[in-house]
Amino acid sequence: MESIPHRDAHVVLMHLPLLPLPPLPPLLPPPRPAPSLLSSSTTSPAHNMSTKVAVVTGSNKGIGLAIVRALCGQFQGDVYITARDEGRGREAAASLASDGLTAMFHQLDINDLSSVRAAAAFFKDKYGGVDVLVNNAGIAFKGSDNTPFAVQADVTLKTNFFATRDVLTHFLPIVKAGGRVVNVSSFVGAQALSRCSPALQQRLRSEDVTEDELAALMQQFVDKSKTAEHEQAGWPETAYGVSKTGLTTLSMILARRLSKERPNDGILLNACCPGWVRTDMAGSKAPKSPAEGAVTPVYLCLLPPGATKPHGKFVSDKQVQAW
């Protein structure tokens, strides 16, 4: 079983003037259409369009709540706690209120696509989009957990990679110009990448790997784990690590797309490692407090207007790390 040190969580068919050829079998599952990252906020009704807003997923406790707490004191705008459980989310907001900090709450279960869509629609309607998005929600099985590895792989990848991808799919188009997107990843993802086969490392580090190819590779890891063939296919024995490898790689892919599709909007998107932090996931032996774990994510949230970097990078201790 893996030991997790911290938590967090197109083929273009060319019609040639020749006799038709028999179709080739697909090498990968059919890609889903890539949604445009172009902002759609200009069509929103004007409510609180001048008010800035920051949204943190999975933020009713741990690192997520520490990020919200810091943003409440430093971000000029509304700050939202989001969580699956409304009661716990509102309790977290009340705990901040008792400290004189104002955080708002909106329900968001990243594993529920209807919840993701509803939340994106809410922020688009009320604020015209979002200024800061922190994808912090995630899960990890403890090293002592006896859940079969195939189940760990399926459950972990569903949340940490595929569900986070869904949030990005629906929220990136409403990120406002000058926005900041922070995906809370992990150094465990970098370690997992270094333990992949050379062929997998080459693809995952490639400048031309696509979102669809990455998603297919993540699904391959899940599928191979069901037959205990993941290591034979070049993957390491860590579901959490592979999920974070995928999230960091996805961050780099989407940053490149933002630069191409919205080159004048000044949006910065990065992945980061908060460090090994004392949370329910990581346990009490971790050296960092949640507040200390929030430092790098908050730094990336508050990169000053006009900043051009970091963008599409993996950042730890406020420093860009090799990938």
mmCIF file of N, CA, C and O in Angstrom, residues 36-39 172 175-180 254-268 306-309 311:
data_model
loop_
_atom_site.group_PDB
_atom_site.id
_atom_site.type_symbol
_atom_site.label_atom_id
_atom_site.label_comp_id
_atom_site.label_asym_id
_atom_site.label_seq_id
_atom_site.Cartn_x
_atom_site.Cartn_y
_atom_site.Cartn_z
ATOM 1 N N SER A 36 -14.269 25.485 -25.344
ATOM 2 C CA SER A 36 -13.493 26.709 -25.500
ATOM 3 C C SER A 36 -13.170 27.283 -24.142
ATOM 4 O O SER A 36 -13.979 27.234 -23.214
ATOM 5 N N LEU A 37 -11.967 27.814 -23.996
ATOM 6 C CA LEU A 37 -11.593 28.498 -22.771
ATOM 7 C C LEU A 37 -11.881 29.983 -22.858
ATOM 8 O O LEU A 37 -11.589 30.738 -21.942
ATOM 9 N N LEU A 38 -12.458 30.409 -24.011
ATOM 10 C CA LEU A 38 -12.784 31.819 -24.173
ATOM 11 C C LEU A 38 -13.835 32.220 -23.159
ATOM 12 O O LEU A 38 -14.787 31.496 -22.879
ATOM 13 N N SER A 39 -13.671 33.389 -22.594
ATOM 14 C CA SER A 39 -14.580 33.841 -21.555
ATOM 15 C C SER A 39 -15.984 34.012 -22.096
ATOM 16 O O SER A 39 -16.186 34.561 -23.179
ATOM 17 N N LEU A 172 -13.095 27.358 -16.164
ATOM 18 C CA LEU A 172 -12.119 28.153 -16.914
ATOM 19 C C LEU A 172 -12.765 29.156 -17.873
ATOM 20 O O LEU A 172 -12.284 30.283 -17.988
ATOM 21 N N VAL A 175 -13.462 32.288 -15.898
ATOM 22 C CA VAL A 175 -12.385 32.994 -15.203
ATOM 23 C C VAL A 175 -12.182 34.334 -15.901
ATOM 24 O O VAL A 175 -11.997 34.409 -17.107
ATOM 25 N N LYS A 176 -12.225 35.403 -15.125
ATOM 26 C CA LYS A 176 -12.143 36.747 -15.682
ATOM 27 C C LYS A 176 -10.709 37.087 -16.102
ATOM 28 O O LYS A 176 -9.745 36.468 -15.651
ATOM 29 N N ALA A 177 -10.594 38.084 -16.948
ATOM 30 C CA ALA A 177 -9.270 38.584 -17.327
ATOM 31 C C ALA A 177 -8.517 38.973 -16.058
ATOM 32 O O ALA A 177 -9.078 39.564 -15.134
ATOM 33 N N GLY A 178 -7.244 38.610 -16.025
ATOM 34 C CA GLY A 178 -6.439 38.858 -14.836
ATOM 35 C C GLY A 178 -6.637 37.827 -13.746
ATOM 36 O O GLY A 178 -6.090 37.964 -12.645
ATOM 37 N N GLY A 179 -7.379 36.769 -14.045
ATOM 38 C CA GLY A 179 -7.687 35.751 -13.053
ATOM 39 C C GLY A 179 -6.500 34.876 -12.699
ATOM 40 O O GLY A 179 -5.491 34.818 -13.408
ATOM 41 N N ARG A 180 -6.650 34.183 -11.588
ATOM 42 C CA ARG A 180 -5.618 33.272 -11.099
ATOM 43 C C ARG A 180 -6.263 31.916 -10.814
ATOM 44 O O ARG A 180 -7.279 31.842 -10.119
ATOM 45 N N LEU A 254 -3.488 23.065 -19.816
ATOM 46 C CA LEU A 254 -4.493 24.127 -19.830
ATOM 47 C C LEU A 254 -3.851 25.510 -19.835
ATOM 48 O O LEU A 254 -4.397 26.446 -20.433
ATOM 49 N N ALA A 255 -2.714 25.647 -19.183
ATOM 50 C CA ALA A 255 -2.009 26.937 -19.230
ATOM 51 C C ALA A 255 -1.583 27.256 -20.660
ATOM 52 O O ALA A 255 -1.693 28.404 -21.113
ATOM 53 N N ARG A 256 -1.100 26.246 -21.380
ATOM 54 C CA ARG A 256 -0.718 26.482 -22.781
ATOM 55 C C ARG A 256 -1.939 26.877 -23.611
ATOM 56 O O ARG A 256 -1.855 27.756 -24.488
ATOM 57 N N ARG A 257 -3.073 26.232 -23.353
ATOM 58 C CA ARG A 257 -4.293 26.578 -24.089
ATOM 59 C C ARG A 257 -4.755 27.994 -23.771
ATOM 60 O O ARG A 257 -5.199 28.731 -24.656
ATOM 61 N N LEU A 258 -4.677 28.381 -22.509
ATOM 62 C CA LEU A 258 -5.046 29.751 -22.145
ATOM 63 C C LEU A 258 -4.160 30.760 -22.866
ATOM 64 O O LEU A 258 -4.645 31.777 -23.361
ATOM 65 N N SER A 259 -2.884 30.494 -22.925
ATOM 66 C CA SER A 259 -1.963 31.407 -23.609
ATOM 67 C C SER A 259 -2.305 31.531 -25.092
ATOM 68 O O SER A 259 -2.145 32.599 -25.689
ATOM 69 N N LYS A 260 -2.793 30.441 -25.673
ATOM 70 C CA LYS A 260 -3.137 30.434 -27.090
ATOM 71 C C LYS A 260 -4.515 31.033 -27.349
ATOM 72 O O LYS A 260 -4.690 31.826 -28.282
ATOM 73 N N GLU A 261 -5.502 30.668 -26.532
ATOM 74 C CA GLU A 261 -6.884 31.059 -26.794
ATOM 75 C C GLU A 261 -7.271 32.392 -26.168
ATOM 76 O O GLU A 261 -8.187 33.058 -26.655
ATOM 77 N N ARG A 262 -6.606 32.772 -25.079
ATOM 78 C CA ARG A 262 -6.916 34.050 -24.417
ATOM 79 C C ARG A 262 -5.613 34.791 -24.112
ATOM 80 O O ARG A 262 -5.304 35.126 -22.973
ATOM 81 N N PRO A 263 -4.842 35.091 -25.157
ATOM 82 C CA PRO A 263 -3.484 35.612 -24.938
ATOM 83 C C PRO A 263 -3.431 36.988 -24.285
ATOM 84 O O PRO A 263 -2.407 37.348 -23.713
ATOM 85 N N ASN A 264 -4.510 37.739 -24.365
ATOM 86 C CA ASN A 264 -4.490 39.107 -23.835
ATOM 87 C C ASN A 264 -5.182 39.251 -22.492
ATOM 88 O O ASN A 264 -5.338 40.367 -21.990
ATOM 89 N N ASP A 265 -5.599 38.127 -21.903
ATOM 90 C CA ASP A 265 -6.380 38.214 -20.667
ATOM 91 C C ASP A 265 -5.549 38.139 -19.394
ATOM 92 O O ASP A 265 -6.073 38.357 -18.303
ATOM 93 N N GLY A 266 -4.279 37.808 -19.517
ATOM 94 C CA GLY A 266 -3.409 37.841 -18.348
ATOM 95 C C GLY A 266 -3.756 36.856 -17.253
ATOM 96 O O GLY A 266 -3.468 37.083 -16.079
ATOM 97 N N ILE A 267 -4.376 35.735 -17.625
ATOM 98 C CA ILE A 267 -4.713 34.704 -16.640
ATOM 99 C C ILE A 267 -3.483 33.840 -16.369
ATOM 100 O O ILE A 267 -2.799 33.424 -17.295
ATOM 101 N N LEU A 268 -3.229 33.572 -15.105
ATOM 102 C CA LEU A 268 -2.108 32.717 -14.721
ATOM 103 C C LEU A 268 -2.657 31.461 -14.057
ATOM 104 O O LEU A 268 -3.444 31.539 -13.108
ATOM 105 N N GLY A 306 -0.761 42.264 -13.885
ATOM 106 C CA GLY A 306 0.302 42.483 -14.861
ATOM 107 C C GLY A 306 1.401 41.450 -14.822
ATOM 108 O O GLY A 306 2.254 41.406 -15.715
ATOM 109 N N ALA A 307 1.406 40.594 -13.790
ATOM 110 C CA ALA A 307 2.424 39.541 -13.725
ATOM 111 C C ALA A 307 2.238 38.583 -14.902
ATOM 112 O O ALA A 307 1.121 38.319 -15.336
ATOM 113 N N THR A 308 3.322 38.079 -15.425
ATOM 114 C CA THR A 308 3.274 37.146 -16.561
ATOM 115 C C THR A 308 3.789 35.751 -16.197
ATOM 116 O O THR A 308 3.690 34.829 -17.011
ATOM 117 N N LYS A 309 4.318 35.617 -15.010
ATOM 118 C CA LYS A 309 4.827 34.319 -14.570
ATOM 119 C C LYS A 309 4.807 34.274 -13.053
ATOM 120 O O LYS A 309 4.747 35.340 -12.405
ATOM 121 N N HIS A 311 3.490 30.680 -14.866
ATOM 122 C CA HIS A 311 2.295 30.271 -15.604
ATOM 123 C C HIS A 311 2.565 28.896 -16.191
ATOM 124 O O HIS A 311 3.576 28.684 -16.858
#
